[in-house]
mmCIF file of C-alpha atoms in Angstrom:
data_model
loop_
_atom_site.group_PDB
_atom_site.id
_atom_site.type_symbol
_atom_site.label_atom_id
_atom_site.label_comp_id
_atom_site.label_asym_id
_atom_site.label_seq_id
_atom_site.Cartn_x
_atom_site.Cartn_y
_atom_site.Cartn_z
ATOM 1 C CA UNK N 382 -31.347 -20.998 2.964
ATOM 2 C CA UNK N 383 -30.791 -24.564 4.322
ATOM 3 C CA UNK N 384 -30.364 -25.895 0.776
ATOM 4 C CA UNK N 385 -27.756 -23.148 0.155
ATOM 5 C CA UNK N 386 -25.898 -23.934 3.289
ATOM 6 C CA UNK N 387 -25.814 -27.681 2.608
ATOM 7 C CA UNK N 388 -24.567 -27.050 -0.948
ATOM 8 C CA UNK N 389 -22.009 -24.700 0.264
ATOM 9 C CA UNK N 390 -20.804 -27.390 2.853
ATOM 10 C CA UNK N 391 -20.423 -29.914 0.057
ATOM 11 C CA UNK N 392 -18.504 -27.598 -2.257
ATOM 12 C CA UNK N 393 -16.219 -26.441 0.664
ATOM 13 C CA UNK N 394 -15.614 -30.076 1.655
ATOM 14 C CA UNK N 395 -14.839 -30.976 -2.027
ATOM 15 C CA UNK N 396 -12.394 -28.069 -2.238
ATOM 16 C CA UNK N 397 -10.515 -29.219 0.770
ATOM 17 C CA UNK N 398 -10.207 -32.728 -0.556
ATOM 18 C CA UNK N 399 -9.464 -31.445 -3.990
ATOM 19 C CA UNK N 400 -6.462 -29.389 -2.753
ATOM 20 C CA UNK N 401 -5.174 -32.094 -0.494
ATOM 21 C CA UNK N 402 -5.699 -30.026 2.537
ATOM 22 C CA UNK N 403 -6.967 -31.616 5.750
ATOM 23 C CA UNK N 404 -9.106 -29.643 8.196
ATOM 24 C CA UNK N 405 -6.732 -30.206 11.137
ATOM 25 C CA UNK N 406 -3.781 -28.925 9.213
ATOM 26 C CA UNK N 407 -5.262 -25.409 8.515
ATOM 27 C CA UNK N 408 -3.819 -23.556 11.523
ATOM 28 C CA UNK N 409 -2.922 -20.091 12.135
ATOM 29 C CA UNK N 410 0.763 -19.235 12.354
ATOM 30 C CA UNK N 411 2.000 -18.486 15.833
ATOM 31 C CA UNK N 412 3.835 -15.123 16.532
ATOM 32 C CA UNK N 413 7.352 -16.629 16.359
ATOM 33 C CA UNK N 414 6.498 -18.376 13.158
ATOM 34 C CA UNK N 415 5.600 -15.026 11.567
ATOM 35 C CA UNK N 416 9.408 -14.066 12.038
ATOM 36 C CA UNK N 417 8.515 -10.449 12.622
ATOM 37 C CA UNK N 418 11.430 -7.871 12.486
ATOM 38 C CA UNK N 419 12.410 -5.960 15.531
ATOM 39 C CA UNK N 420 12.330 -2.233 15.201
ATOM 40 C CA UNK N 421 16.117 -2.026 14.886
ATOM 41 C CA UNK N 422 16.257 -4.783 12.255
ATOM 42 C CA UNK N 423 13.458 -3.040 10.329
ATOM 43 C CA UNK N 424 15.404 0.343 10.286
ATOM 44 C CA UNK N 425 18.573 -1.379 9.148
ATOM 45 C CA UNK N 426 16.921 -3.501 6.455
ATOM 46 C CA UNK N 427 17.147 -2.653 2.697
ATOM 47 C CA UNK N 428 13.830 -0.887 1.748
ATOM 48 C CA UNK N 429 11.635 -1.182 -1.290
ATOM 49 C CA UNK N 430 12.271 1.940 -3.366
ATOM 50 C CA UNK N 431 8.819 3.434 -2.779
ATOM 51 C CA UNK N 432 7.574 6.535 -0.879
ATOM 52 C CA UNK N 433 3.943 7.074 -0.101
ATOM 53 C CA UNK N 434 2.834 10.678 -0.255
ATOM 54 C CA UNK N 435 -0.381 11.679 1.614
ATOM 55 C CA UNK N 436 -1.807 14.853 0.106
ATOM 56 C CA UNK N 437 -4.222 16.414 2.631
ATOM 57 C CA UNK N 438 -5.466 13.163 4.146
ATOM 58 C CA UNK N 439 -7.506 14.239 7.141
ATOM 59 C CA UNK N 440 -8.302 11.102 9.138
ATOM 60 C CA UNK N 441 -5.776 10.073 11.865
ATOM 61 C CA UNK N 442 -7.107 6.520 11.596
ATOM 62 C CA UNK N 443 -6.385 6.426 7.851
ATOM 63 C CA UNK N 444 -2.969 7.864 8.324
ATOM 64 C CA UNK N 445 -2.162 5.143 11.059
ATOM 65 C CA UNK N 446 -3.526 2.376 8.803
ATOM 66 C CA UNK N 447 -1.244 3.552 5.862
ATOM 67 C CA UNK N 448 1.768 3.519 8.099
ATOM 68 C CA UNK N 449 0.968 -0.062 9.135
ATOM 69 C CA UNK N 450 0.711 -1.048 5.475
ATOM 70 C CA UNK N 451 4.000 0.738 4.696
ATOM 71 C CA UNK N 452 5.635 -1.282 7.429
ATOM 72 C CA UNK N 453 4.218 -4.573 6.084
ATOM 73 C CA UNK N 454 5.864 -4.101 2.657
ATOM 74 C CA UNK N 455 9.068 -2.573 3.938
ATOM 75 C CA UNK N 456 8.699 0.711 1.949
ATOM 76 C CA UNK N 457 11.120 3.538 2.287
ATOM 77 C CA UNK N 458 9.046 6.376 3.776
ATOM 78 C CA UNK N 459 5.684 8.123 4.224
ATOM 79 C CA UNK N 460 5.505 11.829 3.316
ATOM 80 C CA UNK N 461 2.822 13.720 5.230
ATOM 81 C CA UNK N 462 1.657 16.902 3.557
ATOM 82 C CA UNK N 463 -0.481 19.927 4.497
ATOM 83 C CA UNK N 464 -3.030 19.229 7.140
ATOM 84 C CA UNK N 465 -2.347 15.570 7.139
ATOM 85 C CA UNK N 466 -1.997 14.506 10.906
ATOM 86 C CA UNK N 467 1.492 13.720 12.282
ATOM 87 C CA UNK N 468 2.600 11.387 14.858
ATOM 88 C CA UNK N 469 2.743 11.079 17.796
ATOM 89 C CA UNK N 470 -0.891 10.944 18.347
ATOM 90 C CA UNK N 471 -3.036 8.205 20.035
ATOM 91 C CA UNK N 472 -5.598 8.130 17.217
ATOM 92 C CA UNK N 473 -2.813 7.503 14.723
ATOM 93 C CA UNK N 474 -1.336 4.798 17.025
ATOM 94 C CA UNK N 475 -4.691 2.957 17.300
ATOM 95 C CA UNK N 476 -4.266 1.846 13.615
ATOM 96 C CA UNK N 477 -0.515 2.131 13.171
ATOM 97 C CA UNK N 478 0.198 -0.386 16.053
ATOM 98 C CA UNK N 479 3.796 0.981 16.331
ATOM 99 C CA UNK N 480 4.563 1.428 12.576
ATOM 100 C CA UNK N 481 5.215 5.122 13.096
ATOM 101 C CA UNK N 482 8.197 3.933 15.015
ATOM 102 C CA UNK N 483 9.542 1.718 12.268
ATOM 103 C CA UNK N 484 8.554 3.505 9.085
ATOM 104 C CA UNK N 485 10.532 6.694 8.187
ATOM 105 C CA UNK N 486 8.319 9.830 7.739
ATOM 106 C CA UNK N 487 8.660 13.433 6.902
ATOM 107 C CA UNK N 488 6.333 16.409 7.046
ATOM 108 C CA UNK N 489 5.987 18.979 4.223
ATOM 109 C CA UNK N 490 3.750 22.194 4.450
ATOM 110 C CA UNK N 491 2.659 21.465 0.814
ATOM 111 C CA UNK N 492 2.482 18.469 -1.366
ATOM 112 C CA UNK N 493 4.169 20.529 -4.127
ATOM 113 C CA UNK N 494 7.146 20.947 -1.841
ATOM 114 C CA UNK N 495 7.339 17.140 -1.390
ATOM 115 C CA UNK N 496 7.149 16.579 -5.014
ATOM 116 C CA UNK N 497 9.936 19.087 -5.720
ATOM 117 C CA UNK N 498 12.181 17.067 -3.462
ATOM 118 C CA UNK N 499 11.163 13.726 -4.928
ATOM 119 C CA UNK N 500 11.678 14.803 -8.407
ATOM 120 C CA UNK N 501 15.083 16.242 -7.633
ATOM 121 C CA UNK N 502 16.013 12.781 -6.323
ATOM 122 C CA UNK N 503 14.768 11.209 -9.512
ATOM 123 C CA UNK N 504 11.639 9.557 -8.178
ATOM 124 C CA UNK N 505 8.806 8.717 -10.678
ATOM 125 C CA UNK N 506 5.810 10.577 -9.199
ATOM 126 C CA UNK N 507 2.542 8.599 -9.731
ATOM 127 C CA UNK N 508 -0.853 9.725 -8.463
ATOM 128 C CA UNK N 509 -3.656 7.311 -7.559
ATOM 129 C CA UNK N 510 -6.695 9.016 -8.889
ATOM 130 C CA UNK N 511 -9.563 8.710 -11.501
ATOM 131 C CA UNK N 512 -8.756 10.904 -14.408
ATOM 132 C CA UNK N 513 -9.292 10.943 -18.217
ATOM 133 C CA UNK N 514 -5.647 9.946 -18.929
ATOM 134 C CA UNK N 515 -5.185 7.424 -16.095
ATOM 135 C CA UNK N 516 -3.730 4.041 -16.555
ATOM 136 C CA UNK N 517 -5.404 1.041 -15.105
ATOM 137 C CA UNK N 518 -3.586 -0.497 -12.278
ATOM 138 C CA UNK N 519 -3.635 -3.801 -14.027
ATOM 139 C CA UNK N 520 -1.687 -2.344 -17.045
ATOM 140 C CA UNK N 521 0.780 -0.029 -15.208
ATOM 141 C CA UNK N 522 4.300 -1.257 -15.562
ATOM 142 C CA UNK N 523 5.976 -0.958 -12.155
ATOM 143 C CA UNK N 524 9.598 -1.771 -12.389
ATOM 144 C CA UNK N 525 11.824 -3.519 -9.758
ATOM 145 C CA UNK N 526 14.468 -1.001 -8.539
ATOM 146 C CA UNK N 527 12.854 2.088 -10.049
ATOM 147 C CA UNK N 528 12.392 4.830 -7.363
ATOM 148 C CA UNK N 529 8.618 5.532 -7.188
ATOM 149 C CA UNK N 530 6.478 7.873 -5.184
ATOM 150 C CA UNK N 531 2.721 7.084 -4.941
ATOM 151 C CA UNK N 532 0.330 10.043 -4.127
ATOM 152 C CA UNK N 533 -2.862 9.403 -2.363
ATOM 153 C CA UNK N 534 -5.339 12.278 -1.800
ATOM 154 C CA UNK N 535 -8.037 13.693 0.522
ATOM 155 C CA UNK N 536 -10.909 11.335 1.508
ATOM 156 C CA UNK N 537 -13.420 13.613 -0.217
ATOM 157 C CA UNK N 538 -11.574 15.597 -2.820
ATOM 158 C CA UNK N 539 -8.932 13.142 -3.980
ATOM 159 C CA UNK N 540 -5.508 14.317 -5.224
ATOM 160 C CA UNK N 541 -5.270 18.051 -5.727
ATOM 161 C CA UNK N 542 -5.550 19.258 -9.417
ATOM 162 C CA UNK N 543 -2.382 21.311 -9.290
ATOM 163 C CA UNK N 544 -0.546 18.220 -7.908
ATOM 164 C CA UNK N 545 -1.904 16.033 -10.756
ATOM 165 C CA UNK N 546 -0.515 18.454 -13.318
ATOM 166 C CA UNK N 547 3.106 17.686 -12.170
ATOM 167 C CA UNK N 548 2.762 13.875 -11.858
ATOM 168 C CA UNK N 549 4.573 11.583 -14.314
ATOM 169 C CA UNK N 550 1.641 9.176 -14.384
ATOM 170 C CA UNK N 551 -1.789 8.600 -12.885
ATOM 171 C CA UNK N 552 -3.043 5.073 -11.903
ATOM 172 C CA UNK N 553 -6.640 4.227 -11.502
ATOM 173 C CA UNK N 554 -7.854 1.073 -9.668
ATOM 174 C CA UNK N 555 -10.389 -0.632 -11.832
ATOM 175 C CA UNK N 556 -13.805 -1.088 -10.184
ATOM 176 C CA UNK N 557 -17.035 -2.739 -11.232
ATOM 177 C CA UNK N 558 -19.738 -1.540 -8.600
ATOM 178 C CA UNK N 559 -21.907 1.411 -8.281
ATOM 179 C CA UNK N 560 -19.779 3.454 -5.918
ATOM 180 C CA UNK N 561 -16.578 3.675 -7.813
ATOM 181 C CA UNK N 562 -15.079 4.964 -4.644
ATOM 182 C CA UNK N 563 -12.584 3.282 -2.145
ATOM 183 C CA UNK N 564 -11.445 4.479 1.264
ATOM 184 C CA UNK N 565 -7.813 5.855 0.955
ATOM 185 C CA UNK N 566 -6.440 3.086 3.148
ATOM 186 C CA UNK N 567 -7.881 0.480 0.970
ATOM 187 C CA UNK N 568 -6.623 2.185 -2.152
ATOM 188 C CA UNK N 569 -3.128 2.414 -0.668
ATOM 189 C CA UNK N 570 -3.127 -1.281 0.262
ATOM 190 C CA UNK N 571 -4.136 -2.329 -3.189
ATOM 191 C CA UNK N 572 -1.582 -0.327 -4.932
ATOM 192 C CA UNK N 573 1.336 -0.832 -2.621
ATOM 193 C CA UNK N 574 0.733 -4.611 -2.730
ATOM 194 C CA UNK N 575 0.747 -4.492 -6.601
ATOM 195 C CA UNK N 576 4.008 -2.662 -6.532
ATOM 196 C CA UNK N 577 5.477 -5.128 -4.102
ATOM 197 C CA UNK N 578 4.091 -8.148 -5.931
ATOM 198 C CA UNK N 579 5.311 -6.985 -9.378
ATOM 199 C CA UNK N 580 8.807 -6.127 -8.142
ATOM 200 C CA UNK N 581 9.129 -9.352 -6.246
ATOM 201 C CA UNK N 582 8.099 -11.353 -9.413
ATOM 202 C CA UNK N 583 10.522 -9.566 -11.607
ATOM 203 C CA UNK N 584 13.347 -10.060 -9.068
ATOM 204 C CA UNK N 585 12.572 -13.778 -8.864
ATOM 205 C CA UNK N 586 12.444 -13.979 -12.698
ATOM 206 C CA UNK N 587 15.853 -12.338 -12.997
ATOM 207 C CA UNK N 588 17.306 -14.752 -10.381
ATOM 208 C CA UNK N 589 15.974 -17.666 -12.334
ATOM 209 C CA UNK N 590 17.543 -16.456 -15.451
ATOM 210 C CA UNK N 591 20.921 -15.855 -13.831
ATOM 211 C CA UNK N 592 20.846 -19.414 -12.358
#
């Protein structure tokens, strides 16, 4: 164990020197440096054309965490379907940290009702689930500016079979371990970040071409 720690220390020290980073310069950003939006500024800001649909997600803590992720990536809205808990509730607020006040949300008695509205508004409806015809997240072609709805399912049963039948596509997060199961908040964070990153890259590429 001591040998491992010494070796790790040498490698870590080498990495710092190799990247030109000095220990004293690795500092957390202060709150002002984060340039956080006010609630009013968030509501007025242009949103990424993404709606997250929660299909019978049971845990209030999970719902709150997804609101917080939605706020982080400036997405359009969260749709809460079926028995998915709705704000205001202190157990949602524990993990949302105020994001229920910034992110638009809407409740639907059924997920199918939400999908009908989304399809009529020309959203591409994409489930995140493990199916025989799923596309690996690493290969899925998100497009900047394309209105997209991501569906995340119940913590135990996943996305409902009937809901899957009306989706335009199904994304699967590639995994390598023994469980092949992620908490819904982790799945949401991974896929929303991938959408955000891909669209941001495409927009930056377009700007470079225009320049």
